[in-house]
Short mmCIF file of C-alpha atoms in Angstrom, two decimals:
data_model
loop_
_atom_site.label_atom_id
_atom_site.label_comp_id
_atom_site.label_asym_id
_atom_site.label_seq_id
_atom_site.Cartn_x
_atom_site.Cartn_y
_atom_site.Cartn_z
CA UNK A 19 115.57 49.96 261.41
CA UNK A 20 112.49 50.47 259.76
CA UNK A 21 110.31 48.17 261.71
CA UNK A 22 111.38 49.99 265.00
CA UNK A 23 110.43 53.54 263.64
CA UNK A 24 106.96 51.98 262.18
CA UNK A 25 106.36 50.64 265.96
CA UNK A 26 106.85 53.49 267.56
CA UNK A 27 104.61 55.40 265.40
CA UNK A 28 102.28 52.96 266.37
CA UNK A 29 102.66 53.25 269.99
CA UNK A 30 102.78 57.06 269.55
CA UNK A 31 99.00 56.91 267.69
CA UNK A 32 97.87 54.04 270.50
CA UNK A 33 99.06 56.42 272.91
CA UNK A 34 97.36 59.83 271.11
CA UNK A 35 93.94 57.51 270.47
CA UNK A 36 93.67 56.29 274.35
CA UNK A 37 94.21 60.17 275.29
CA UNK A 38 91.19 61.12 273.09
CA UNK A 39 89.17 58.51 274.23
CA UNK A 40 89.83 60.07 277.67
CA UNK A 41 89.29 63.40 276.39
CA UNK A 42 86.22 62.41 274.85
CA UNK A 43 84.87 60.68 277.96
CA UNK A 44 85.32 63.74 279.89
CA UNK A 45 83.44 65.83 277.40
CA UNK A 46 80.74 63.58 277.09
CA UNK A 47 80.45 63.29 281.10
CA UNK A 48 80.08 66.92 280.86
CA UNK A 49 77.42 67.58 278.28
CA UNK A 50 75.30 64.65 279.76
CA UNK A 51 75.92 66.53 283.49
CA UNK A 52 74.48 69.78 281.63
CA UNK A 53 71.94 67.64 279.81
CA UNK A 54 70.36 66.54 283.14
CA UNK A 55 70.71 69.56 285.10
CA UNK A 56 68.29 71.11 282.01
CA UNK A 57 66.23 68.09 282.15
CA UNK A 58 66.59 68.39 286.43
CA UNK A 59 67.95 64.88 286.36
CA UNK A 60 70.46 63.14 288.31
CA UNK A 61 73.46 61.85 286.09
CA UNK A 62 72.15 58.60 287.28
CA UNK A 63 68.98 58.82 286.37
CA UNK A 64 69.51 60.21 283.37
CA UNK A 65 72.21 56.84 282.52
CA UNK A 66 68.71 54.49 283.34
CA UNK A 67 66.90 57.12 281.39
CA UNK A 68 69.08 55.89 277.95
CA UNK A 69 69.54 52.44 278.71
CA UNK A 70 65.46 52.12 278.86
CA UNK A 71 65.29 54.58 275.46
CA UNK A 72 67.50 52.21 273.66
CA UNK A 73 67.20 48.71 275.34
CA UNK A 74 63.05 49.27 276.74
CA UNK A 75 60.95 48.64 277.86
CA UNK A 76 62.68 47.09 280.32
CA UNK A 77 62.05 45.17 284.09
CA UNK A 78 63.68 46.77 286.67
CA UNK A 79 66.11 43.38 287.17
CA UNK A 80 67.33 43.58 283.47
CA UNK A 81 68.15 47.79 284.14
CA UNK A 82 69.83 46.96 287.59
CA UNK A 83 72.47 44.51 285.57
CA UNK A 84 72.49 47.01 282.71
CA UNK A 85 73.24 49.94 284.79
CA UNK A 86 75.56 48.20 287.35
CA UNK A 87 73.35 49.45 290.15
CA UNK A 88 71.71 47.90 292.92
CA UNK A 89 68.26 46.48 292.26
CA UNK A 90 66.89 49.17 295.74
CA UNK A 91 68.73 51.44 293.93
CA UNK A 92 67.23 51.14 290.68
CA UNK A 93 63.96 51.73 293.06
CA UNK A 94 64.62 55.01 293.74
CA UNK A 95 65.86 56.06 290.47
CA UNK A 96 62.26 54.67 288.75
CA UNK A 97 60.45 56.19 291.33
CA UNK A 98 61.71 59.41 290.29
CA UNK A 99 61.51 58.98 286.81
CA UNK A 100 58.47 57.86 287.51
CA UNK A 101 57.28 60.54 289.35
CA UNK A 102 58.60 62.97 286.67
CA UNK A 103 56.64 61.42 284.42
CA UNK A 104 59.62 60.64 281.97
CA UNK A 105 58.97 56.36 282.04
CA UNK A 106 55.76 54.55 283.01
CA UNK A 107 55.93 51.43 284.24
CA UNK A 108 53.38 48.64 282.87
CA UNK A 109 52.30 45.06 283.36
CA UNK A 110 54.04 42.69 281.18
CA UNK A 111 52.19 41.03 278.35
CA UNK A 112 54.07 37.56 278.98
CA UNK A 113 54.27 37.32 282.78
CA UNK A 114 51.71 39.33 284.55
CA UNK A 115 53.59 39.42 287.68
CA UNK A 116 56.38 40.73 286.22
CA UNK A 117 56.43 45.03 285.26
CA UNK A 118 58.25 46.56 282.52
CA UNK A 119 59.71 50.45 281.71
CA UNK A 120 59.63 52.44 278.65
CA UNK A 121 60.25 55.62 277.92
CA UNK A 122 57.46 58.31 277.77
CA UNK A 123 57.47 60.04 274.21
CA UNK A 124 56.81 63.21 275.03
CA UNK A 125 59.07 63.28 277.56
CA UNK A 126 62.24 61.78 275.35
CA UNK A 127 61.94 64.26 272.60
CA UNK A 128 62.48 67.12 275.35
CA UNK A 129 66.13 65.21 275.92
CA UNK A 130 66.89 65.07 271.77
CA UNK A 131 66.41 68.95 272.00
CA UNK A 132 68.75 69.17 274.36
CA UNK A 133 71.29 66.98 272.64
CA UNK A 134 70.67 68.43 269.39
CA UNK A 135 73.87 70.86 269.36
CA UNK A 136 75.94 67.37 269.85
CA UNK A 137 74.07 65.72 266.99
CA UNK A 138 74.30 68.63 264.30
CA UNK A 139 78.04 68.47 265.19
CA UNK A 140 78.92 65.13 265.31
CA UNK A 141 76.77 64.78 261.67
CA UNK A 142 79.02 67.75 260.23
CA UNK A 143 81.87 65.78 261.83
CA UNK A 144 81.04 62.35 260.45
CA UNK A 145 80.55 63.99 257.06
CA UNK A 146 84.10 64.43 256.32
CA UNK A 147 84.70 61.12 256.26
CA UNK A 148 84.14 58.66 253.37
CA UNK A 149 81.85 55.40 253.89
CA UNK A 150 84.71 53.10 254.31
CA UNK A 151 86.11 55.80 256.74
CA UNK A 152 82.84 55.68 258.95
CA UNK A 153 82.67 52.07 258.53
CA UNK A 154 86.11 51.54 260.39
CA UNK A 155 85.39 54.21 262.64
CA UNK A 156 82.42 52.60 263.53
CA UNK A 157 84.11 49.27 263.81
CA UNK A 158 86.55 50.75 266.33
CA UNK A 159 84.03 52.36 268.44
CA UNK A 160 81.85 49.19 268.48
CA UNK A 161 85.15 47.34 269.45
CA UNK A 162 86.48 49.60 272.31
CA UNK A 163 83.03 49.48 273.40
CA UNK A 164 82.84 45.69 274.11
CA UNK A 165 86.56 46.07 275.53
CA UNK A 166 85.01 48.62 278.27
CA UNK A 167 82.13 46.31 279.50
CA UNK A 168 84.61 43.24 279.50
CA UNK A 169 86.73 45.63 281.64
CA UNK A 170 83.50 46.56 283.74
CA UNK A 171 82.03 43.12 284.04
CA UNK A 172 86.03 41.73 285.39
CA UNK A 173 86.46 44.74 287.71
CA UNK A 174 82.59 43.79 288.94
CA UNK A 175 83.45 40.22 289.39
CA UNK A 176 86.79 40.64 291.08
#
């Protein structure tokens, strides 16, 4: 009898964790929609924006399969980042032919400032927790991470 009880406690907290992962998706969507509007950047943009901040520099090949976007699309977003003068695009050291993106400097502090309200809070958040707390928090995220792009990358394929 106990056993049954324990599982569906379990199934009610899997069930109350997937709904705040939803919730949370949903609020992130919507700070990163505000986020761009301030920055006058297309949601899009500002997704190839990130990935080049925390993968760059990249080629524009490497962001198309990164972003899930096609490679002419990936065109028009780096000309207007481009343009904007938030990446620069630049010969690459190891294959001449080839061009790479990074982030301009300037330019990607002016997006921290506008993410700094999330940051202060999610570092008063994260400070109620305990280091073996954060460390399976972490764990979790880093594993329902991986379990969305497996569920991208079979949704691409199929």
């Amino acid at each position: 009898m106990k056993s049954r009880e324990a599982a569906r406690r379990k199934r009610r907290l899997t069930v109350a964790i997937k709904e705040s992962m939803r919730e949370l998706s949903i609020q992130l969507s919507l700070l990163n929609h505000q986020v761009g509007a301030r920055a006058k950047l297309k949601d899009t943009d500002l997704d190839c924006l990130d990935l080049i901040a925390r993968f760059g520099p990249l080629g524009p090949t490497e962001l198309s399969r990164r972003a899930g976007l096609h490679p002419a699309t990936i065109t028009g977003v780096l000309d207007r980042l481009e343009r904007d003068r938030w990446v620069t695009r630049e010969r690459d050291p190891d294959d001449r032919r080839a061009v790479r993106v990074r982030v301009l400097r300037e330019r990607g502090a002016e997006l921290l400032g506008l993410y700094a309200g999330m940051n202060r809070s999610m570092d008063d958040v994260c400070s109620g927790y305990s280091e073996a707390e954060l460390d399976l928090i972490s764990g979790f995220l880093h594993r329902v991470a991986e379990a969305g792009r497996q569920a991208t990358d079979e949704l691409a394929e199929g």
